[in-house]
XYZ file of C-alpha atoms in Angstrom:
321
model
C -40.032 -4.963 39.810
C -41.187 -4.666 36.206
C -42.831 -7.485 34.278
C -39.925 -7.885 31.853
C -37.570 -8.563 34.779
C -39.104 -12.004 35.351
C -39.056 -13.003 31.658
C -35.919 -15.002 30.912
C -34.077 -15.220 27.598
C -32.744 -18.655 28.616
C -34.978 -21.049 30.596
C -33.899 -22.123 34.077
C -34.616 -25.374 35.891
C -36.124 -25.600 39.366
C -37.173 -28.303 41.821
C -40.589 -28.033 43.487
C -42.818 -30.727 45.021
C -40.588 -33.437 43.585
C -40.844 -32.069 40.031
C -38.071 -30.802 37.776
C -39.469 -27.639 36.203
C -38.023 -25.777 33.213
C -39.285 -22.205 32.974
C -38.603 -19.090 30.929
C -40.300 -17.093 33.696
C -38.187 -16.491 36.791
C -39.639 -18.183 39.883
C -38.238 -16.443 42.990
C -38.044 -18.646 46.061
C -38.077 -21.882 44.082
C -34.905 -23.982 44.579
C -32.788 -24.318 41.457
C -32.209 -27.806 40.070
C -28.630 -29.041 39.940
C -27.350 -30.184 36.563
C -29.510 -30.761 33.539
C -32.137 -33.320 32.771
C -35.552 -33.771 31.182
C -38.221 -31.593 32.741
C -41.397 -33.000 34.270
C -43.075 -29.637 33.695
C -42.321 -26.790 31.299
C -43.500 -23.208 31.851
C -43.507 -20.921 28.825
C -44.336 -17.269 28.185
C -46.382 -17.247 24.983
C -49.470 -15.746 23.364
C -52.764 -17.406 24.263
C -55.859 -16.689 22.128
C -58.431 -16.554 24.898
C -61.619 -14.620 25.626
C -60.700 -11.627 27.801
C -64.070 -10.138 28.689
C -63.826 -7.022 30.888
C -64.708 -7.144 34.557
C -63.527 -6.339 38.061
C -59.807 -6.868 38.788
C -58.837 -10.387 39.921
C -62.136 -11.914 38.846
C -61.715 -15.022 36.725
C -63.231 -16.786 33.780
C -62.111 -20.168 32.577
C -62.826 -23.440 30.899
C -61.983 -27.045 31.753
C -61.473 -29.361 28.784
C -60.399 -32.940 29.469
C -56.842 -32.608 30.775
C -56.600 -28.851 30.221
C -57.587 -25.723 32.123
C -57.756 -22.298 30.474
C -57.983 -19.395 32.895
C -58.105 -15.627 32.471
C -57.576 -13.449 35.558
C -58.721 -9.908 34.806
C -55.892 -7.445 35.098
C -53.325 -10.227 35.347
C -53.296 -12.469 32.287
C -54.233 -15.713 30.581
C -52.993 -19.159 31.649
C -53.219 -22.665 30.265
C -52.297 -25.814 32.224
C -52.367 -28.972 30.144
C -51.562 -32.688 30.234
C -49.811 -32.437 33.592
C -46.667 -31.363 31.739
C -46.941 -27.721 30.692
C -48.149 -24.285 31.720
C -48.404 -21.419 29.240
C -48.591 -17.829 30.498
C -49.676 -14.706 28.603
C -49.598 -11.714 30.985
C -51.609 -8.565 30.423
C -49.236 -5.717 29.473
C -50.075 -3.749 32.630
C -49.930 -6.726 35.012
C -47.593 -6.652 37.999
C -45.040 -9.484 38.124
C -46.154 -10.502 41.616
C -49.726 -10.994 40.368
C -48.561 -13.037 37.378
C -46.459 -15.258 39.632
C -49.231 -15.649 42.224
C -51.579 -17.451 39.843
C -48.786 -19.297 38.046
C -47.299 -20.815 41.207
C -50.688 -21.236 42.877
C -53.735 -22.193 40.826
C -51.937 -23.312 37.688
C -49.376 -25.439 39.510
C -52.205 -26.884 41.606
C -54.002 -27.988 38.429
C -50.810 -29.655 37.188
C -50.454 -31.549 40.470
C -53.988 -32.930 40.191
C -53.419 -33.892 36.558
C -50.283 -35.780 37.600
C -52.166 -37.764 40.237
C -50.630 -35.972 43.235
C -52.405 -35.038 46.468
C -51.951 -31.313 47.224
C -53.351 -30.411 50.635
C -54.119 -26.740 51.346
C -51.643 -26.791 54.211
C -48.330 -25.516 55.505
C -45.847 -27.951 57.021
C -42.940 -27.594 59.459
C -40.779 -29.910 61.517
C -40.530 -29.018 65.203
C -36.781 -29.496 65.145
C -33.991 -30.880 62.938
C -34.710 -34.481 62.023
C -38.276 -34.398 63.343
C -41.434 -35.421 61.531
C -43.503 -32.833 59.724
C -46.549 -31.226 61.312
C -49.044 -29.983 58.706
C -51.666 -27.280 59.303
C -54.577 -27.412 56.860
C -57.204 -24.739 56.406
C -58.614 -22.125 54.039
C -56.809 -18.923 53.101
C -56.515 -16.656 56.136
C -56.805 -19.493 58.671
C -53.289 -18.861 60.028
C -51.285 -21.694 58.438
C -48.266 -19.564 57.544
C -48.325 -17.734 60.883
C -48.199 -21.006 62.816
C -45.360 -22.343 60.683
C -43.380 -19.110 61.041
C -43.853 -19.116 64.813
C -42.463 -22.642 64.976
C -39.468 -21.532 62.891
C -38.689 -19.108 65.726
C -38.698 -22.096 68.102
C -36.180 -24.069 66.067
C -38.500 -25.649 63.542
C -37.568 -26.249 59.907
C -39.790 -25.242 56.998
C -41.034 -28.019 54.735
C -43.574 -26.078 52.650
C -45.984 -23.150 52.900
C -49.628 -23.029 51.781
C -49.554 -26.233 49.707
C -48.300 -29.552 51.096
C -47.966 -32.230 48.440
C -48.288 -35.576 50.230
C -47.332 -38.967 48.835
C -46.945 -42.573 49.943
C -43.521 -44.229 50.084
C -42.955 -47.832 49.040
C -43.026 -48.720 52.745
C -46.503 -47.201 53.066
C -45.566 -44.033 54.956
C -46.837 -40.525 54.145
C -44.207 -37.927 53.243
C -44.405 -34.277 52.145
C -42.393 -32.883 49.253
C -40.464 -29.672 50.024
C -41.830 -26.435 48.593
C -40.446 -22.937 48.032
C -38.096 -21.460 50.631
C -40.411 -18.687 51.784
C -43.735 -18.021 53.500
C -46.508 -15.489 52.882
C -47.508 -13.226 55.782
C -49.644 -10.114 56.158
C -48.764 -7.076 58.277
C -50.643 -8.399 61.303
C -48.665 -11.634 61.333
C -45.414 -9.818 60.611
C -46.014 -7.587 63.631
C -46.812 -10.370 66.100
C -43.845 -12.397 64.826
C -41.593 -9.343 65.150
C -40.654 -9.353 61.471
C -40.027 -6.214 59.379
C -43.342 -5.011 57.942
C -44.240 -4.149 54.370
C -42.328 -3.757 51.135
C -40.711 -0.578 52.440
C -38.637 -2.892 54.660
C -37.394 -4.972 51.741
C -40.189 -7.549 51.506
C -41.708 -8.430 48.138
C -45.460 -8.265 47.715
C -47.062 -11.688 47.271
C -49.605 -10.448 44.717
C -53.380 -10.429 44.796
C -55.501 -8.290 47.108
C -54.842 -9.955 50.484
C -51.983 -7.661 51.464
C -49.418 -10.427 51.965
C -45.649 -10.348 51.597
C -42.989 -12.982 50.919
C -40.578 -13.729 53.765
C -37.518 -15.734 52.740
C -36.600 -18.691 54.951
C -32.912 -19.479 55.164
C -31.599 -23.012 55.177
C -30.989 -25.933 52.863
C -33.790 -27.609 50.981
C -35.108 -30.607 52.913
C -35.537 -34.065 51.418
C -39.085 -35.458 51.425
C -40.204 -35.307 55.055
C -42.267 -37.951 56.909
C -45.540 -36.458 58.138
C -46.198 -37.043 61.850
C -49.627 -35.384 62.089
C -52.119 -33.231 60.196
C -54.075 -30.560 62.079
C -57.238 -29.062 60.596
C -57.475 -25.432 61.744
C -60.814 -24.452 63.279
C -61.839 -21.222 65.030
C -64.123 -21.501 68.055
C -64.387 -19.735 71.393
C -63.192 -21.538 74.504
C -60.017 -23.333 75.479
C -57.288 -24.103 72.970
C -57.619 -27.819 72.343
C -57.391 -30.610 69.797
C -59.879 -33.288 68.816
C -58.674 -36.438 67.091
C -60.502 -37.435 63.925
C -60.747 -40.974 62.631
C -62.303 -42.998 59.865
C -64.673 -41.163 57.561
C -64.343 -37.923 59.559
C -60.577 -37.802 58.992
C -60.908 -38.580 55.291
C -63.678 -36.010 54.840
C -61.589 -33.303 56.538
C -58.642 -33.988 54.248
C -60.845 -34.015 51.146
C -62.462 -30.726 52.214
C -59.051 -29.075 52.437
C -57.638 -30.505 49.235
C -56.047 -27.645 47.310
C -58.246 -26.557 44.363
C -60.775 -29.306 45.020
C -63.315 -27.673 42.696
C -60.832 -27.774 39.804
C -59.950 -31.392 40.583
C -63.636 -32.339 40.567
C -64.205 -30.473 37.299
C -61.332 -32.419 35.754
C -62.869 -35.705 36.849
C -60.331 -36.226 39.637
C -62.770 -36.250 42.566
C -62.408 -39.981 43.219
C -58.656 -39.628 42.982
C -58.716 -36.982 45.734
C -60.849 -39.210 47.966
C -58.567 -42.212 47.450
C -55.412 -40.231 48.175
C -56.983 -38.599 51.239
C -57.939 -42.045 52.538
C -54.329 -43.206 52.138
C -53.117 -40.268 54.200
C -55.763 -40.782 56.892
C -54.801 -44.452 57.111
C -51.142 -43.676 57.839
C -51.141 -40.281 59.620
C -53.070 -39.054 62.688
C -55.533 -36.285 61.796
C -56.907 -33.888 64.411
C -58.920 -30.693 64.574
C -56.990 -27.799 66.179
C -59.570 -25.590 67.884
C -58.667 -22.114 69.080
C -60.316 -18.706 69.390
C -59.563 -16.065 66.811
C -56.722 -13.677 67.664
C -52.947 -13.572 67.908
C -53.121 -13.553 71.724
C -53.814 -17.284 71.533
C -50.717 -18.075 69.445
C -48.362 -18.991 72.321
C -50.843 -21.389 74.011
C -51.343 -23.097 70.636
C -47.605 -23.533 70.135
C -47.151 -24.884 73.662
C -49.991 -27.392 73.232
C -48.704 -28.705 69.908
C -45.157 -29.045 71.197
C -46.465 -31.016 74.171
C -48.477 -33.291 71.879
C -45.415 -33.853 69.700
C -43.287 -34.795 72.731
C -45.992 -37.176 73.964
C -46.196 -38.835 70.548
C -42.407 -39.243 70.416
C -42.328 -40.752 73.928
C -45.102 -43.195 72.957
C -43.202 -44.197 69.801
C -40.025 -44.845 71.803
C -41.981 -46.894 74.311
C -43.445 -49.061 71.547
C -40.065 -49.623 69.901
């Protein structure tokens, strides 16, 4: 795919994380918005006068100014996210479209979410069956969030969102997750263990960056906002696969630690906001640490344990009703 193939002559509208987005850059995997209407966020391809000092590919330089973030990714392009309502993109001429989209739909959208007062958790979320509550897996890049979600899809689960779970409180005081894009990012190791076709030679698009990941499209209709039943913090440690419930300050601290782009949020003066929103989630949703050794050979025991915990929680809820 060439860069000019994602530049649109007429903007399109999309729905992501509860936002109506109007963009003149094509956003593959994002659900299209029905009808017209005012956009919450506009994305525009335009020139950005920004310092572009040379350096190693994918290294970044940026500046935070009040409600604005300017960012230059070497070999990719310049970005500006401002006021919670707009993102401007100025790609380098030699940039690959997948790299341009990676930082647009990742870091820049994450900045917008913080500026709008949202709570983006660095997590993937799946329901364990139609109509079930969402189970979110939080952790750093490479922790196995997308692999766990994809494995549950093979067991009848339904994708809510991959990599970033935007959580919010309903009027009734429950925590829900907004739906994200209809695809997940997996590397060749995960694709192999999940018995998916490997690599772009099998028709998969590269996800950009230098982590060797690919986009895998997930079929199915876009979900409405999904109630969150539990958040698991992924943790690698030798020994038995197990979970440890977190409560109080420990639960809040774990959620704050895994807030998406926490450093940017803090630099924008949104640190207290992140703590408050994390506390709201911890007050309404069980939070636990999921402990398992490193390695795909432990995937099935993890899935079995989490399914058992979900059944136990459902039985307890029915008994209390």
